[in-house]
Amino acid sequence: MRVGQVTKKALKVSKVKARGIRRGGNAARRPARKPRRSHDALLAELKARLAEIRDLAGAAAVLSWDEATYMPPGGASARGRQGALLARLLHERRTQARLGTLIDQLTPYAETLPADHDDAALVRVARRDFAKATRVPARFVEQMSQHGSASYHAWTRARPNDDFAAMRPYLERTLDLSREYAEFFAPYRHVIDPLIDDSDAGMTCATVRALFSELRGELLPLVRAICDRPPTDDSCLHGGFAEAPQLDLGLSIAKAYGYDLARGRLDRTHHPFCTRFSAGDIRITTRIDPDDLTEALFSTLHEAGHALYEQGVAAALDGTPLGSGTSAGVHESQSRLWENVVGRSRTLWQHYHPVLRATFPDRFGEVPLETFYRAINKVERSLIRTDADEVTYNLHIIIRFELELDLLEGRLAVKDLPQAWRARYQSDLGVSPQDDRDGCLQDVHWYDDRVGGMFHSYTIGNVLSAQFYAAALAVRPEIPSEIAAGRFVTLKGWLDENVYRHGRKLQADALVRRATGEPMTIRPYMAYLWRKYGELYDLPQALSRPASHAGQGGA
Amino acid sequence: MRVGQVTKKALKVSKVKARGIRRGGNAARRPARKPRRSHDALLAELKARLAEIRDLAGAAAVLSWDEATYMPPGGASARGRQGALLARLLHERRTQARLGTLIDQLTPYAETLPADHDDAALVRVARRDFAKATRVPARFVEQMSQHGSASYHAWTRARPNDDFAAMRPYLERTLDLSREYAEFFAPYRHVIDPLIDDSDAGMTCATVRALFSELRGELLPLVRAICDRPPTDDSCLHGGFAEAPQLDLGLSIAKAYGYDLARGRLDRTHHPFCTRFSAGDIRITTRIDPDDLTEALFSTLHEAGHALYEQGVAAALDGTPLGSGTSAGVHESQSRLWENVVGRSRTLWQHYHPVLRATFPDRFGEVPLETFYRAINKVERSLIRTDADEVTYNLHIIIRFELELDLLEGRLAVKDLPQAWRARYQSDLGVSPQDDRDGCLQDVHWYDDRVGGMFHSYTIGNVLSAQFYAAALAVRPEIPSEIAAGRFVTLKGWLDENVYRHGRKLQADALVRRATGEPMTIRPYMAYLWRKYGELYDLPQALSRPASHAGQGGA
């Protein structure tokens, strides 16, 4: 359930804040009587240069995908070099002086266009990308890529052996590199701000902290209330599911959602992800646990949500920096919407329960819909983030975010991380891992990329998933009855229109306001959780949130 | 049974003849008292620049492999652009002025080293590569890559529809580009010479023609004699073989040969190939025909032969231009040796016949070894090159080579190709295709790359496969008895030592002389064919070749 590589990795160096590109340039000195032709020529050159960057990024993504899917072990060291080389070439192109000149020359013209004109957005976003990219030296980009690759391969060996000691030098170096990266964007209010800005432009340590604080205050009583109830029996989900039908089930639902396999495909990886090579080639991966039906099924639906977003970006934006999802948080809202709000709804399984029975007749022939529905929504205090239910999931994220702050601020040494991890889990979730496999070695993040800016987006995504869904329902109340019939076209259509097609034309905050009529808020999310889990766990009304939190929740 | 992409594609722009790099340079002006340090530094820089080229070529190969294995149809147009972009970046690097300067500066030093010193060979080969690459403009390399990709995708649609008309404009353009490419190397004796030189440096139209003429003269009586005998019953090879055990059977033999799956893997493609991403990642592909057991089996063994060569190159040459097979012809000698000389020998199946029976008990439980051995070596006049037996195969090649000459010389128009194809097949093989699917649309070559220099290497490979094998047997007569026990280590060891480890340090002609004690000759090949097929088809001794053609043949 990893956020799409498409969001974290591809956006990492490309997302920007507008900063100090020198103004003026040749445009002002060109003859005034042929302004259109001049702009046309400059725009054409800008687009050609940006298209080359997109193609090179797509090529780099193919290498990463292959590394995670099919590469034999012997290929690792050369692949690290190849990836680092492409990262350097990309960085050279993202920071080429001519790009800055073109953007400068086109800015006065772009400012005369309506703000939502494709070309105005293109120049605006290209300007931000360029300003941000030029802060980071090429040498550093290559170092980080090569170290990330080496660390990832070390982690794939260290995790099964519960060998945190082996990862300690890697993680220490990753932490140093993460801080060094942040320094390129100094001054900042908090060292994590530049890291957050990469994935969720417009957000900062302060805004994330405030959101998480409010959310934790609301989640703790809910978790407590649920965990006071008798535990759900989810035994129907466990034990001996053949692999091929597991893959088929998830993929058939993803296709029904609208994931276009003529422009995508599903493969298996250690850690699921979604990646974009081009508008016509957006792939997802999943992993299978023969003993746990939910693993492949919901990983597939999660990544399919990322892929629906990418496949839904307007064709006109293809080949430009506008042609992908706008932020990691908004991206995650789509994976969580299709995985959870839709994929774990009773409504969806009204249609798919017969399909499930036909797929695994020996296992589900006698299992009623309600038993299955309750099983896939079982809430419990647990150790593994990616296996966590919707309600406790955010507590896993908040722990990680706070550990990132401690590490980055130097209050926590890498060597003390395992102990700090256990302490937090004990205090916030009431459980503590026996070993680091189920503790601080469990996530690929920190080990494949950087410390900081990697986890918060998941919770932003959860919050936004409910906000978008409620907004869609408000104008298209027929959506749940369609879902109950296995049709998703109205929901997908609303999301295409209000989220997907815009690509990066709108920054996350503007997109959320425009689509939902208000800034990001936890109200719809908490309303959704209380409505769904209040009913599932028969919670006392007195515990329920005030009326302001009610409203549309869940399919 | 396509030659490894590793040979044709990767060597295309990199194989060279030494030509006009300006001599002299800074090296001569450096202080004489520190020559080693100076050379060391220059060599280190040269190697770093060449390693980057290798890594970029490896990245480009990943994109091609993915295009042929897993890419969804929607990815095609962007992949064409991405491939063309990497081809252009590669070409820029292969022709960078600094490379020429370094090579110039290092040449006087390299000439003081023993000829077989790695660094002497490195400078020599880098010099040839550079001289050749600088003849071709970057614009042209990108054009050719993009056109090749578009043409390939058109061919995958046109071939099943028997639509030669759809391919005509593509092929006309490919022919123009092939001629234009040759012009960059003018003056030449024949327009195909620069195209042949790319894959088999040192050979020309004249040498290939002479070889083919001699070979045809020897093959025609053999084919006639065999086809006068009653046809072999090969029905045991046809009808309903499950896919997974087909793949397993071929791969288990390839592994026994020595193909290291920690540094490789097998996938399925429309057209089998072998490709090299790095020394640690050399992959093969195959295709399965449920109705024909030989398809996947021998395609896998063929590509495994290419892969054994690449995996056997000395580790010290990794990352340099010396680190891959020396020519397409020598490469093909290894694929044909492992596919045919070993893979279709009675000796090998003495060991593998029980494995075959265990793999397909319903099919081979009652089939004796001898019946199977005769079936996999059935000789017949046929239409499809890749399905052709060892004896008639070269006639398919000779037809294509002569058609290439006619097309390149302008004696044959593309529109008249189907008719010319039928006429040649009728006259040389006594059969004529009903449609172009089984005629001039059957091969991917001409449609994915160029016209000229693509086919001749297969026959050179056949000839050399027997020559190398006979040389190995002369010094290690125990090889057949090892093969009969399912062991290949002595043969593989001889090839590692005499062929593989040298990479591109030795040009094909020097390698052949050194390994076999004489220049390329068809004698061992004809002796092998007469011995094997004389026995199989009970040919009259009177027809057999003179004593000079006898000797070691077949495992």
XYZ file of C-alpha atoms in Angstrom, chain A residues 9-554:
546
model
C 9.672 9.728 -6.426
C 8.692 11.544 -9.562
C 7.491 14.633 -7.764
C 10.410 14.741 -5.386
C 12.656 17.036 -7.316
C 9.994 18.508 -9.525
C 7.561 20.023 -7.030
C 8.419 23.582 -6.185
C 7.681 26.844 -4.595
C 8.042 29.911 -6.741
C 11.335 31.455 -5.828
C 13.708 33.954 -7.314
C 14.048 33.205 -10.988
C 15.485 36.313 -12.519
C 12.832 38.295 -14.339
C 12.961 39.936 -17.723
C 14.852 38.621 -20.695
C 14.740 38.705 -24.444
C 10.968 38.604 -24.730
C 10.680 42.257 -23.834
C 13.121 43.240 -26.558
C 11.380 41.343 -29.328
C 9.358 43.321 -31.896
C 5.904 43.996 -30.527
C 4.054 43.495 -33.783
C 4.515 39.712 -33.828
C 3.918 38.786 -30.228
C 1.856 35.646 -30.918
C 4.406 34.097 -33.232
C 7.169 34.867 -30.819
C 5.274 33.328 -27.916
C 4.275 30.384 -30.022
C 7.879 29.667 -30.906
C 9.063 30.087 -27.328
C 6.224 27.939 -26.006
C 6.965 25.259 -28.584
C 10.590 25.182 -27.508
C 9.647 25.123 -23.824
C 7.235 22.246 -24.415
C 9.801 20.306 -26.426
C 12.362 20.642 -23.651
C 9.828 19.705 -20.985
C 8.636 16.737 -23.055
C 12.190 15.437 -23.165
C 12.309 15.678 -19.368
C 9.046 13.729 -19.125
C 10.366 11.051 -21.463
C 13.583 10.718 -19.517
C 11.622 10.486 -16.261
C 9.473 7.797 -17.871
C 12.588 5.873 -18.885
C 13.937 6.118 -15.328
C 10.595 4.816 -14.032
C 10.857 1.758 -16.290
C 14.214 0.953 -14.702
C 12.775 1.279 -11.196
C 9.757 -0.846 -12.056
C 11.939 -3.572 -13.513
C 14.172 -3.450 -10.459
C 11.145 -4.119 -8.263
C 9.453 -6.720 -10.456
C 11.724 -8.891 -12.557
C 15.394 -7.958 -12.142
C 17.613 -10.882 -11.097
C 19.798 -10.235 -8.032
C 22.953 -9.958 -10.158
C 21.580 -6.831 -11.815
C 21.398 -4.758 -8.656
C 24.699 -2.909 -8.655
C 24.585 -1.895 -12.322
C 20.949 -0.897 -11.944
C 21.955 1.374 -9.107
C 24.472 3.063 -11.417
C 22.013 3.216 -14.314
C 19.318 4.766 -12.143
C 21.774 7.274 -10.714
C 22.938 8.166 -14.224
C 19.404 8.805 -15.442
C 18.679 10.795 -12.282
C 21.702 12.966 -13.043
C 20.744 13.431 -16.689
C 17.234 14.339 -15.577
C 18.562 16.819 -13.093
C 20.827 18.387 -15.721
C 17.812 18.849 -17.955
C 15.582 20.140 -15.182
C 18.180 22.777 -14.365
C 19.388 23.696 -17.864
C 19.890 27.448 -18.154
C 17.856 27.637 -21.357
C 14.788 26.442 -19.445
C 15.131 29.378 -17.060
C 15.497 31.787 -19.961
C 12.444 30.448 -21.740
C 10.356 30.561 -18.576
C 11.478 34.147 -17.921
C 10.632 35.161 -21.456
C 7.222 33.543 -21.328
C 6.149 34.680 -17.866
C 4.867 38.145 -18.863
C 2.825 36.532 -21.628
C 1.532 33.765 -19.346
C 0.369 36.371 -16.851
C -1.889 37.893 -19.491
C -3.722 34.573 -19.920
C -6.655 33.395 -17.786
C -5.264 31.625 -14.698
C -6.813 28.309 -15.747
C -5.387 28.431 -19.281
C -3.194 25.381 -19.907
C -0.259 27.513 -21.009
C -0.515 29.840 -18.021
C -0.446 26.829 -15.703
C 2.386 25.300 -17.684
C 4.622 28.341 -17.321
C 3.662 28.709 -13.647
C 4.423 25.084 -12.761
C 7.549 24.941 -14.928
C 8.753 28.040 -13.106
C 8.245 26.448 -9.703
C 9.862 23.174 -10.796
C 12.862 24.989 -12.224
C 13.320 27.204 -9.180
C 13.258 24.166 -6.922
C 15.426 21.906 -9.068
C 18.161 24.495 -9.444
C 18.638 24.517 -5.679
C 19.919 20.915 -5.642
C 23.391 20.124 -7.076
C 23.560 17.346 -9.654
C 26.199 15.561 -7.607
C 23.778 15.337 -4.711
C 20.915 13.967 -6.812
C 23.143 11.173 -8.077
C 24.484 10.398 -4.597
C 20.992 10.181 -3.171
C 19.768 7.946 -5.973
C 22.716 5.585 -5.670
C 22.541 5.464 -1.890
C 18.775 4.874 -2.014
C 19.242 1.926 -4.339
C 22.005 0.378 -2.201
C 20.005 0.924 0.971
C 16.858 -0.598 -0.549
C 18.713 -3.770 -1.523
C 20.314 -3.995 1.908
C 16.862 -3.610 3.479
C 15.395 -6.456 1.416
C 18.059 -8.702 3.005
C 18.070 -7.178 6.495
C 14.328 -7.164 7.143
C 13.746 -10.937 6.891
C 16.743 -11.440 9.200
C 15.522 -8.833 11.695
C 18.912 -7.190 11.304
C 18.501 -3.529 12.183
C 22.226 -3.291 12.937
C 22.918 -3.916 9.239
C 20.634 -1.054 8.278
C 21.913 1.401 10.849
C 24.801 2.830 8.762
C 22.503 3.097 5.742
C 19.827 4.868 7.719
C 22.330 7.210 9.326
C 23.557 8.177 5.892
C 19.992 8.543 4.638
C 19.244 10.848 7.542
C 22.348 12.922 6.807
C 21.386 13.153 3.145
C 17.823 14.125 4.066
C 19.080 16.971 6.225
C 21.575 17.990 3.567
C 18.731 18.061 1.055
C 16.673 20.312 3.312
C 19.649 22.680 3.634
C 19.454 23.427 -0.081
C 16.134 25.099 0.657
C 17.248 27.091 3.680
C 16.003 29.223 5.236
C 13.038 27.154 6.378
C 10.921 27.214 9.510
C 11.446 23.500 10.139
C 13.973 21.107 8.636
C 11.137 18.833 7.446
C 9.379 21.646 5.569
C 11.343 21.275 2.307
C 10.760 17.509 2.463
C 7.014 17.916 2.968
C 6.893 20.552 0.251
C 8.237 18.045 -2.282
C 5.239 15.782 -1.941
C 2.570 18.212 -0.726
C 3.340 21.718 -1.879
C 1.730 24.283 0.366
C 1.898 22.183 3.528
C 4.476 22.525 6.318
C 5.447 20.897 9.570
C 3.101 23.312 11.335
C 0.041 22.516 9.204
C 0.653 18.764 9.335
C 1.184 18.889 13.105
C -2.053 20.820 13.608
C -3.982 18.391 11.428
C -2.500 15.357 13.159
C -3.146 16.801 16.598
C -6.827 17.410 15.833
C -7.145 14.001 14.227
C -5.529 12.140 17.088
C -7.856 13.865 19.512
C -10.805 12.537 17.534
C -9.425 9.070 16.774
C -8.383 8.006 20.268
C -11.917 7.874 21.726
C -13.147 6.045 18.643
C -10.393 3.446 18.818
C -11.002 3.046 22.530
C -14.732 2.586 22.026
C -14.246 -0.001 19.295
C -11.603 -1.945 21.174
C -13.947 -2.187 24.151
C -16.340 -4.193 21.987
C -15.945 -7.911 21.275
C -13.378 -8.518 18.533
C -14.573 -9.288 15.016
C -14.139 -12.811 13.688
C -12.171 -12.507 10.454
C -11.172 -16.166 10.149
C -12.930 -16.380 6.764
C -10.124 -14.238 5.290
C -7.301 -16.502 6.373
C -5.728 -19.735 5.210
C -4.842 -21.108 1.794
C -6.023 -18.941 -1.099
C -4.616 -19.832 -4.504
C -2.595 -17.049 -6.097
C -4.087 -16.744 -9.576
C -7.706 -16.236 -8.436
C -6.503 -13.744 -5.822
C -4.919 -11.661 -8.569
C -7.950 -12.081 -10.818
C -10.404 -10.930 -8.170
C -8.577 -7.684 -7.443
C -7.906 -6.966 -11.076
C -11.500 -7.609 -12.127
C -12.709 -5.007 -9.615
C -9.963 -2.572 -10.671
C -11.106 -2.976 -14.276
C -14.711 -2.372 -13.245
C -13.556 0.814 -11.497
C -12.236 1.921 -14.884
C -8.542 0.959 -14.795
C -7.674 0.589 -18.466
C -5.400 -2.387 -19.073
C -4.642 -1.271 -22.613
C -2.743 1.482 -20.809
C -1.604 -0.435 -17.763
C -0.854 -3.793 -16.192
C -0.562 -5.557 -12.862
C 2.587 -7.309 -11.615
C 3.819 -8.616 -8.303
C 6.371 -6.856 -6.104
C 7.599 -7.030 -2.557
C 6.012 -3.651 -1.904
C 3.040 -2.606 -4.076
C 3.231 0.636 -6.033
C 1.882 2.527 -9.021
C 4.189 4.030 -11.609
C 3.784 6.144 -14.708
C 5.980 5.688 -17.781
C 3.700 7.764 -20.009
C 0.017 8.603 -20.350
C -0.460 5.297 -22.136
C 1.498 3.139 -19.713
C 0.564 3.418 -16.042
C 1.261 0.241 -14.130
C 0.376 -1.120 -10.729
C 1.860 -3.890 -8.628
C 0.549 -5.960 -5.766
C 1.699 -8.679 -3.422
C 0.020 -11.923 -2.501
C -0.257 -13.586 0.871
C -1.694 -17.075 0.416
C -2.833 -16.903 4.038
C -4.552 -13.501 3.850
C -7.108 -12.715 1.170
C -7.045 -8.981 1.907
C -3.372 -8.518 1.029
C -3.517 -8.785 -2.767
C -7.128 -7.661 -3.037
C -6.844 -4.334 -1.266
C -3.287 -3.608 -2.414
C -4.550 -3.962 -5.961
C -7.532 -1.676 -5.343
C -5.285 0.825 -3.576
C -2.806 1.031 -6.443
C -5.653 1.026 -8.952
C -6.865 4.220 -7.280
C -3.490 5.843 -7.967
C -3.644 4.560 -11.525
C -7.184 5.871 -12.126
C -5.951 9.317 -11.140
C -2.983 9.155 -13.517
C -5.020 7.665 -16.362
C -7.614 10.400 -15.875
C -5.294 13.359 -16.407
C -6.424 15.331 -19.473
C -4.730 14.159 -22.661
C -3.892 17.777 -23.494
C -1.514 17.866 -20.516
C 0.396 14.772 -21.616
C 4.110 15.283 -22.040
C 4.137 18.423 -19.880
C 4.910 18.798 -16.171
C 1.147 19.245 -15.676
C 0.490 15.696 -16.815
C 0.356 13.842 -13.509
C -1.294 13.969 -10.093
C -0.923 17.205 -8.164
C 0.365 16.002 -4.771
C 1.078 12.875 -2.779
C -1.797 13.665 -0.433
C -4.358 14.036 -3.209
C -2.939 10.934 -4.852
C -3.342 9.013 -1.642
C -6.907 10.256 -1.346
C -7.688 8.393 -4.539
C -5.964 5.163 -3.539
C -7.760 5.218 -0.187
C -11.089 6.191 -1.722
C -11.078 3.211 -4.093
C -9.477 0.844 -1.593
C -11.507 1.747 1.492
C -14.423 4.100 1.031
C -15.585 2.107 -2.006
C -13.601 -1.141 -1.800
C -14.439 -1.996 1.815
C -18.059 -0.853 1.615
C -21.016 -3.139 2.153
C -22.480 -1.595 -0.988
C -19.694 -2.823 -3.259
C -19.771 -6.316 -1.805
C -23.501 -6.551 -2.405
C -22.456 -6.870 -6.011
C -19.149 -8.685 -5.595
C -20.069 -11.181 -2.883
C -21.436 -13.621 -5.497
C -18.249 -13.094 -7.524
C -16.187 -13.839 -4.436
C -18.167 -17.025 -3.836
C -17.715 -18.097 -7.437
C -13.974 -17.375 -7.230
C -13.449 -19.309 -3.998
C -16.457 -21.640 -3.777
C -14.805 -23.846 -1.160
C -14.100 -20.898 1.102
C -17.045 -18.538 0.790
C -19.879 -20.843 -0.176
C -21.154 -20.727 3.400
C -19.948 -17.255 4.414
C -22.713 -14.624 4.384
C -22.053 -11.146 2.983
C -22.312 -9.605 6.422
C -19.633 -11.878 7.895
C -17.259 -11.037 5.061
C -18.045 -7.309 5.300
C -17.352 -7.276 9.017
C -14.139 -9.270 8.551
C -12.647 -6.872 6.001
C -13.407 -3.985 8.333
C -12.098 -5.491 11.544
C -10.516 -2.863 13.795
C -7.714 -3.836 16.155
C -4.593 -2.496 17.773
C -1.815 -3.915 15.596
C 1.850 -3.635 14.677
C 1.969 -3.420 10.898
C 0.925 -0.212 9.213
C 0.114 -1.673 5.827
C -2.156 -4.284 7.432
C -3.855 -1.762 9.697
C -7.561 -1.020 9.512
C -8.957 2.355 8.483
C -9.421 3.574 12.038
C -6.041 2.801 13.615
C -4.054 3.373 10.416
C -3.558 7.051 11.080
C -2.080 6.384 14.502
C 0.676 4.387 12.755
C 1.335 7.388 10.530
C 1.369 9.894 13.364
C 3.963 7.791 15.224
C 6.190 7.742 12.147
C 5.799 11.458 11.524
C 6.825 12.274 15.061
C 9.789 9.895 14.892
C 10.850 11.618 11.659
C 10.789 14.962 13.460
C 12.837 13.528 16.332
C 15.389 12.030 13.936
C 15.667 15.147 11.786
C 15.906 17.472 14.766
C 18.636 15.260 16.258
C 16.656 14.428 19.414
C 16.708 10.765 18.463
C 19.788 8.833 17.273
C 19.338 6.116 14.663
C 20.751 3.552 17.090
C 17.927 4.344 19.517
C 15.177 4.096 16.923
C 14.112 0.497 17.702
C 13.570 1.368 21.351
C 11.788 4.635 20.595
C 9.566 2.791 18.124
C 8.537 0.247 20.764
C 7.839 2.945 23.323
C 5.583 4.922 20.967
C 3.666 1.864 19.871
C 3.126 0.866 23.466
C 1.852 4.279 24.456
C -0.261 5.122 21.372
C -1.464 1.718 20.184
C -1.071 -0.419 23.271
C 1.091 -2.980 21.491
C 4.833 -3.383 21.087
C 6.755 -5.402 18.494
C 8.773 -8.459 19.530
C 11.396 -7.641 16.917
C 12.305 -4.944 14.408
C 10.803 -6.820 11.472
C 7.439 -5.866 12.928
C 8.892 -2.607 14.209
C 11.095 -0.004 12.619
C 12.212 -2.270 9.740
C 8.686 -2.832 8.444
C 8.340 0.024 5.934
C 10.352 0.508 2.771
C 10.293 4.263 3.324
C 13.361 5.542 5.196
C 15.244 2.669 3.551
C 14.742 3.413 -0.133
C 14.678 7.160 -0.201
C 14.710 9.659 2.629
C 13.681 10.352 6.177
C 10.930 12.928 6.286
C 8.075 13.820 4.000
C 7.288 10.183 3.214
C 4.483 9.168 5.584
C 2.288 12.167 6.314
C 0.636 12.018 2.875
C -1.096 8.743 3.721
C -3.154 10.376 6.424
C -3.808 13.475 4.358
C -5.064 11.031 1.759
C -7.401 9.335 4.230
C -8.839 12.676 5.279
C -9.309 13.871 1.698
C -10.753 10.561 0.478
C -13.841 11.108 2.625
C -14.019 14.793 1.751
C -14.011 14.117 -1.998
C -16.449 11.249 -1.676
C -18.905 13.306 0.360
C -18.716 16.098 -2.216
C -19.417 13.641 -5.030
C -22.396 12.180 -3.190
C -23.797 15.615 -2.500
C -24.302 16.224 -6.218
C -24.650 12.619 -7.448
C -26.687 10.795 -4.793
C -27.202 7.837 -7.140
C -23.568 6.745 -6.686
C -24.165 4.141 -3.916
C -26.970 2.419 -5.796
C -24.749 2.230 -8.863
C -21.933 0.739 -6.813
C -24.359 -1.852 -5.450
C -24.897 -2.827 -9.090
C -21.160 -3.041 -9.797
C -21.071 0.205 -11.740
C -18.666 3.032 -10.960
C -19.031 5.317 -13.931
C -20.758 8.207 -12.141
C -18.274 8.302 -9.275
C -15.348 7.895 -11.653
C -16.866 10.597 -13.879
C -17.168 13.044 -10.978
C -13.564 12.378 -9.967
C -12.345 12.673 -13.562
C -14.081 16.015 -13.859
C -13.211 17.439 -10.448
C -9.854 15.873 -9.629
C -8.133 13.766 -12.249
C -8.309 15.794 -15.433
C -6.624 18.825 -13.844
C -3.310 17.057 -13.336
C -0.957 19.565 -11.747
C -2.819 22.585 -13.129
C -4.304 23.143 -9.691
C -2.290 22.893 -6.488
C -3.809 20.616 -3.834
C -5.421 23.324 -1.723
C -7.056 25.001 -4.737
C -8.196 21.633 -6.090
C -9.788 20.659 -2.767
C -11.609 23.989 -2.440
C -12.862 23.844 -5.984
C -14.010 20.224 -5.802
C -15.512 20.240 -2.307
C -16.334 23.891 -1.644
C -14.079 24.149 1.410
C -10.454 23.696 2.486
C -9.207 20.356 3.763
C -11.165 19.346 6.860
C -11.353 16.201 8.954
C -15.142 16.514 9.396
C -16.258 14.287 6.510
C -13.599 11.732 7.413
C -14.591 11.514 11.061
C -18.260 11.443 10.076
C -17.516 8.585 7.704
C -15.622 6.641 10.370
C -18.282 7.174 13.042
C -21.113 6.252 10.715
C -19.452 3.122 9.394
C -17.792 1.839 12.559
C -20.500 3.081 14.883
C -22.854 0.742 13.089
C -20.323 -2.089 12.734
C -19.385 -2.042 16.409
C -22.751 -0.945 17.745
C -21.201 2.027 19.525
C -23.266 4.041 22.048
C -24.780 7.169 20.472
C -23.377 9.222 23.334
C -19.869 8.659 22.064
C -20.726 9.722 18.558
C -19.464 12.993 17.197
C -21.628 16.121 17.210
C -24.051 16.729 14.336
C -21.512 18.830 12.470
C -19.556 15.657 11.839
C -22.472 13.744 10.399
C -23.296 13.710 6.740
C -22.456 11.572 3.804
C -20.204 8.699 4.698
C -19.186 5.566 2.878
